[in-house]
Amino acid sequence: MKKIVAFLFCVLLFLSNCKERTATHEMEKWKSEIKAVEQEFNDLAQEKGLAVAFEKFAAPTGVIRKGGKVIQGPKAIGDWYRNDSRPGETLTWQPDFIDVSSSGDMAYTYGGYVFTTVDSNGTKKENTGTFHTVWKRQPDGSWKFVWD
């Protein structure tokens, strides 16, 4: 009987260790997905502009906060950026931290950004800060932001 109990204990210990490794592997996979999505988002902003990038990566219920207002939905967010953009302005960012829920359906990132504008004299001005984005996995498996 002692041998059976010892054997079952070893099996349970082995199985619990396998589950932990799988969970860790999944978490790292999801973090890599978010890192890639952040990079795609940033790259699209450089190539096509903020309006296109924010509209593409916003979830249907995604929001941004601008001028004390909450702007919701991809089209409204894209329209806001189209109406507010100025020639020569750029926004670049890179996450310093990424975390994903244990279920793999929500994530958040934060890190540094650089917002560059050109004044009326043609002088570039850089503003730096910290961004925070909340991501939600969509039914098709893609990631879209719900808060930026």
PDB file of C-alpha atoms in Angstrom:
ATOM      1  CA  MET A   1       0.000   0.000   0.000  1.00  0.00           C
ATOM      2  CA  LYS A   2       2.838   2.388   0.859  1.00  0.00           C
ATOM      3  CA  LYS A   3       4.366   1.787  -2.575  1.00  0.00           C
ATOM      4  CA  ILE A   4       1.070   2.653  -4.290  1.00  0.00           C
ATOM      5  CA  VAL A   5       0.689   5.857  -2.268  1.00  0.00           C
ATOM      6  CA  ALA A   6       4.303   6.815  -2.986  1.00  0.00           C
ATOM      7  CA  PHE A   7       3.813   6.084  -6.693  1.00  0.00           C
ATOM      8  CA  LEU A   8       0.599   8.154  -6.851  1.00  0.00           C
ATOM      9  CA  PHE A   9       2.324  10.990  -5.014  1.00  0.00           C
ATOM     10  CA  CYS A  10       5.162  10.960  -7.564  1.00  0.00           C
ATOM     11  CA  VAL A  11       2.676  10.943 -10.457  1.00  0.00           C
ATOM     12  CA  LEU A  12       0.770  13.891  -8.971  1.00  0.00           C
ATOM     13  CA  LEU A  13       3.990  15.781  -8.359  1.00  0.00           C
ATOM     14  CA  PHE A  14       5.096  15.167 -11.946  1.00  0.00           C
ATOM     15  CA  LEU A  15       1.732  16.231 -13.381  1.00  0.00           C
ATOM     16  CA  SER A  16       1.587  19.413 -11.313  1.00  0.00           C
ATOM     17  CA  ASN A  17       5.102  20.316 -12.472  1.00  0.00           C
ATOM     18  CA  CYS A  18       4.075  19.765 -16.115  1.00  0.00           C
ATOM     19  CA  LYS A  19       1.067  22.029 -15.686  1.00  0.00           C
ATOM     20  CA  GLU A  20       3.241  24.780 -14.200  1.00  0.00           C
ATOM     21  CA  ARG A  21       5.683  24.555 -17.112  1.00  0.00           C
ATOM     22  CA  THR A  22       2.800  24.704 -19.600  1.00  0.00           C
ATOM     23  CA  ALA A  23       1.338  27.760 -17.852  1.00  0.00           C
ATOM     24  CA  THR A  24       4.736  29.487 -17.870  1.00  0.00           C
ATOM     25  CA  HIS A  25       5.204  28.632 -21.547  1.00  0.00           C
ATOM     26  CA  GLU A  26       1.736  30.003 -22.403  1.00  0.00           C
ATOM     27  CA  MET A  27       2.385  33.203 -20.444  1.00  0.00           C
ATOM     28  CA  GLU A  28       5.660  33.817 -22.288  1.00  0.00           C
ATOM     29  CA  LYS A  29       3.937  33.113 -25.620  1.00  0.00           C
ATOM     30  CA  TRP A  30       1.189  35.640 -24.830  1.00  0.00           C
ATOM     31  CA  LYS A  31       3.713  38.255 -23.716  1.00  0.00           C
ATOM     32  CA  SER A  32       5.562  37.752 -27.008  1.00  0.00           C
ATOM     33  CA  GLU A  33       2.292  38.270 -28.882  1.00  0.00           C
ATOM     34  CA  ILE A  34       1.692  41.555 -27.059  1.00  0.00           C
ATOM     35  CA  LYS A  35       5.260  42.710 -27.688  1.00  0.00           C
ATOM     36  CA  ALA A  36       4.789  41.988 -31.406  1.00  0.00           C
ATOM     37  CA  VAL A  37       1.428  43.798 -31.500  1.00  0.00           C
ATOM     38  CA  GLU A  38       2.932  46.858 -29.776  1.00  0.00           C
ATOM     39  CA  GLN A  39       5.717  46.871 -32.393  1.00  0.00           C
ATOM     40  CA  GLU A  40       3.223  46.530 -35.277  1.00  0.00           C
ATOM     41  CA  PHE A  41       1.143  49.361 -33.778  1.00  0.00           C
ATOM     42  CA  ASN A  42       4.212  51.608 -33.465  1.00  0.00           C
ATOM     43  CA  ASP A  43       5.453  50.721 -36.964  1.00  0.00           C
ATOM     44  CA  LEU A  44       2.066  51.467 -38.538  1.00  0.00           C
ATOM     45  CA  ALA A  45       1.971  54.831 -36.739  1.00  0.00           C
ATOM     46  CA  GLN A  46       5.343  55.689 -38.330  1.00  0.00           C
ATOM     47  CA  GLU A  47       4.353  54.460 -41.803  1.00  0.00           C
ATOM     48  CA  LYS A  48       0.716  55.575 -42.116  1.00  0.00           C
ATOM     49  CA  GLY A  49       0.177  58.042 -39.277  1.00  0.00           C
ATOM     50  CA  LEU A  50      -1.519  58.028 -35.904  1.00  0.00           C
ATOM     51  CA  ALA A  51      -5.103  58.033 -37.220  1.00  0.00           C
ATOM     52  CA  VAL A  52      -4.631  54.850 -39.248  1.00  0.00           C
ATOM     53  CA  ALA A  53      -2.694  53.065 -36.497  1.00  0.00           C
ATOM     54  CA  PHE A  54      -5.043  53.933 -33.649  1.00  0.00           C
ATOM     55  CA  GLU A  55      -8.105  53.085 -35.727  1.00  0.00           C
ATOM     56  CA  LYS A  56      -6.672  49.700 -36.720  1.00  0.00           C
ATOM     57  CA  PHE A  57      -5.581  48.626 -33.233  1.00  0.00           C
ATOM     58  CA  ALA A  58      -8.627  49.875 -31.284  1.00  0.00           C
ATOM     59  CA  ALA A  59     -11.136  47.280 -30.121  1.00  0.00           C
ATOM     60  CA  PRO A  60     -14.784  47.957 -30.986  1.00  0.00           C
ATOM     61  CA  THR A  61     -15.192  49.281 -27.429  1.00  0.00           C
ATOM     62  CA  GLY A  62     -11.656  50.720 -27.236  1.00  0.00           C
ATOM     63  CA  VAL A  63     -11.230  54.173 -25.711  1.00  0.00           C
ATOM     64  CA  ILE A  64      -8.700  56.961 -25.552  1.00  0.00           C
ATOM     65  CA  ARG A  65      -8.857  60.014 -23.315  1.00  0.00           C
ATOM     66  CA  LYS A  66      -8.130  63.349 -24.971  1.00  0.00           C
ATOM     67  CA  GLY A  67      -8.848  66.840 -23.694  1.00  0.00           C
ATOM     68  CA  GLY A  68     -10.825  65.536 -20.745  1.00  0.00           C
ATOM     69  CA  LYS A  69     -13.097  63.491 -23.022  1.00  0.00           C
ATOM     70  CA  VAL A  70     -13.346  59.763 -23.555  1.00  0.00           C
ATOM     71  CA  ILE A  71     -13.426  58.871 -27.243  1.00  0.00           C
ATOM     72  CA  GLN A  72     -14.778  55.395 -27.965  1.00  0.00           C
ATOM     73  CA  GLY A  73     -14.589  53.107 -30.957  1.00  0.00           C
ATOM     74  CA  PRO A  74     -12.103  52.747 -33.816  1.00  0.00           C
ATOM     75  CA  LYS A  75     -13.774  55.220 -36.177  1.00  0.00           C
ATOM     76  CA  ALA A  76     -14.210  57.942 -33.545  1.00  0.00           C
ATOM     77  CA  ILE A  77     -10.598  57.474 -32.415  1.00  0.00           C
ATOM     78  CA  GLY A  78      -9.316  57.604 -35.999  1.00  0.00           C
ATOM     79  CA  ASP A  79     -11.419  60.709 -36.686  1.00  0.00           C
ATOM     80  CA  TRP A  80     -10.049  62.420 -33.584  1.00  0.00           C
ATOM     81  CA  TYR A  81      -6.462  61.842 -34.732  1.00  0.00           C
ATOM     82  CA  ARG A  82      -7.275  62.917 -38.313  1.00  0.00           C
ATOM     83  CA  ASN A  83      -8.746  66.187 -37.021  1.00  0.00           C
ATOM     84  CA  ASP A  84      -5.964  66.838 -34.509  1.00  0.00           C
ATOM     85  CA  SER A  85      -2.811  65.914 -36.428  1.00  0.00           C
ATOM     86  CA  ARG A  86      -0.269  68.465 -37.582  1.00  0.00           C
ATOM     87  CA  PRO A  87       2.421  68.108 -40.243  1.00  0.00           C
ATOM     88  CA  GLY A  88       5.659  66.636 -38.939  1.00  0.00           C
ATOM     89  CA  GLU A  89       4.276  65.227 -35.712  1.00  0.00           C
ATOM     90  CA  THR A  90       5.300  61.722 -34.731  1.00  0.00           C
ATOM     91  CA  LEU A  91       4.755  59.412 -31.806  1.00  0.00           C
ATOM     92  CA  THR A  92       7.066  56.524 -31.001  1.00  0.00           C
ATOM     93  CA  TRP A  93       6.889  54.158 -28.062  1.00  0.00           C
ATOM     94  CA  GLN A  94       8.164  50.885 -26.727  1.00  0.00           C
ATOM     95  CA  PRO A  95       6.845  48.867 -23.802  1.00  0.00           C
ATOM     96  CA  ASP A  96       9.168  48.439 -20.832  1.00  0.00           C
ATOM     97  CA  PHE A  97       6.751  46.096 -19.080  1.00  0.00           C
ATOM     98  CA  ILE A  98       4.178  43.580 -20.324  1.00  0.00           C
ATOM     99  CA  ASP A  99       1.834  41.477 -18.228  1.00  0.00           C
ATOM    100  CA  VAL A 100      -0.914  39.083 -19.303  1.00  0.00           C
ATOM    101  CA  SER A 101      -3.807  37.621 -17.325  1.00  0.00           C
ATOM    102  CA  SER A 102      -3.537  33.953 -16.418  1.00  0.00           C
ATOM    103  CA  SER A 103      -6.441  33.239 -18.785  1.00  0.00           C
ATOM    104  CA  GLY A 104      -4.590  34.906 -21.673  1.00  0.00           C
ATOM    105  CA  ASP A 105      -7.443  37.201 -22.657  1.00  0.00           C
ATOM    106  CA  MET A 106      -6.289  40.532 -21.171  1.00  0.00           C
ATOM    107  CA  ALA A 107      -2.917  42.252 -21.008  1.00  0.00           C
ATOM    108  CA  TYR A 108      -1.388  45.592 -20.191  1.00  0.00           C
ATOM    109  CA  THR A 109       1.779  47.381 -21.142  1.00  0.00           C
ATOM    110  CA  TYR A 110       3.586  50.518 -20.126  1.00  0.00           C
ATOM    111  CA  GLY A 111       6.758  52.220 -21.181  1.00  0.00           C
ATOM    112  CA  GLY A 112       8.278  55.346 -22.592  1.00  0.00           C
ATOM    113  CA  TYR A 113       7.057  57.408 -25.500  1.00  0.00           C
ATOM    114  CA  VAL A 114       8.412  60.336 -27.496  1.00  0.00           C
ATOM    115  CA  PHE A 115       5.935  62.748 -29.098  1.00  0.00           C
ATOM    116  CA  THR A 116       7.643  65.049 -31.602  1.00  0.00           C
ATOM    117  CA  THR A 117       6.057  68.184 -33.035  1.00  0.00           C
ATOM    118  CA  VAL A 118       7.333  70.932 -35.297  1.00  0.00           C
ATOM    119  CA  ASP A 119       6.578  74.510 -34.245  1.00  0.00           C
ATOM    120  CA  SER A 120       5.781  77.421 -36.575  1.00  0.00           C
ATOM    121  CA  ASN A 121       9.524  78.187 -36.911  1.00  0.00           C
ATOM    122  CA  GLY A 122      10.277  74.630 -38.053  1.00  0.00           C
ATOM    123  CA  THR A 123      11.911  73.683 -34.758  1.00  0.00           C
ATOM    124  CA  LYS A 124      11.318  70.141 -33.542  1.00  0.00           C
ATOM    125  CA  LYS A 125      10.097  69.789 -29.982  1.00  0.00           C
ATOM    126  CA  GLU A 126      10.063  66.489 -28.145  1.00  0.00           C
ATOM    127  CA  ASN A 127       7.765  65.603 -25.289  1.00  0.00           C
ATOM    128  CA  THR A 128       8.456  62.393 -23.417  1.00  0.00           C
ATOM    129  CA  GLY A 129       6.367  60.451 -20.987  1.00  0.00           C
ATOM    130  CA  THR A 130       4.985  57.105 -19.980  1.00  0.00           C
ATOM    131  CA  PHE A 131       2.163  55.366 -21.818  1.00  0.00           C
ATOM    132  CA  HIS A 132      -0.175  52.693 -20.505  1.00  0.00           C
ATOM    133  CA  THR A 133      -2.244  50.426 -22.751  1.00  0.00           C
ATOM    134  CA  VAL A 134      -4.774  47.742 -21.848  1.00  0.00           C
ATOM    135  CA  TRP A 135      -5.196  44.989 -24.443  1.00  0.00           C
ATOM    136  CA  LYS A 136      -8.007  42.476 -24.936  1.00  0.00           C
ATOM    137  CA  ARG A 137      -7.893  39.330 -27.035  1.00  0.00           C
ATOM    138  CA  GLN A 138     -10.600  39.477 -29.693  1.00  0.00           C
ATOM    139  CA  PRO A 139     -12.841  36.566 -30.759  1.00  0.00           C
ATOM    140  CA  ASP A 140     -10.604  36.038 -33.830  1.00  0.00           C
ATOM    141  CA  GLY A 141      -7.537  35.680 -31.558  1.00  0.00           C
ATOM    142  CA  SER A 142      -6.047  39.087 -32.373  1.00  0.00           C
ATOM    143  CA  TRP A 143      -5.195  41.685 -29.729  1.00  0.00           C
ATOM    144  CA  LYS A 144      -6.815  45.154 -29.739  1.00  0.00           C
ATOM    145  CA  PHE A 145      -6.516  47.907 -27.171  1.00  0.00           C
ATOM    146  CA  VAL A 146      -9.457  48.759 -24.931  1.00  0.00           C
ATOM    147  CA  TRP A 147      -7.670  51.653 -23.192  1.00  0.00           C
ATOM    148  CA  ASP A 148      -4.814  53.788 -24.425  1.00  0.00           C
TER     149      ASP A 148
END
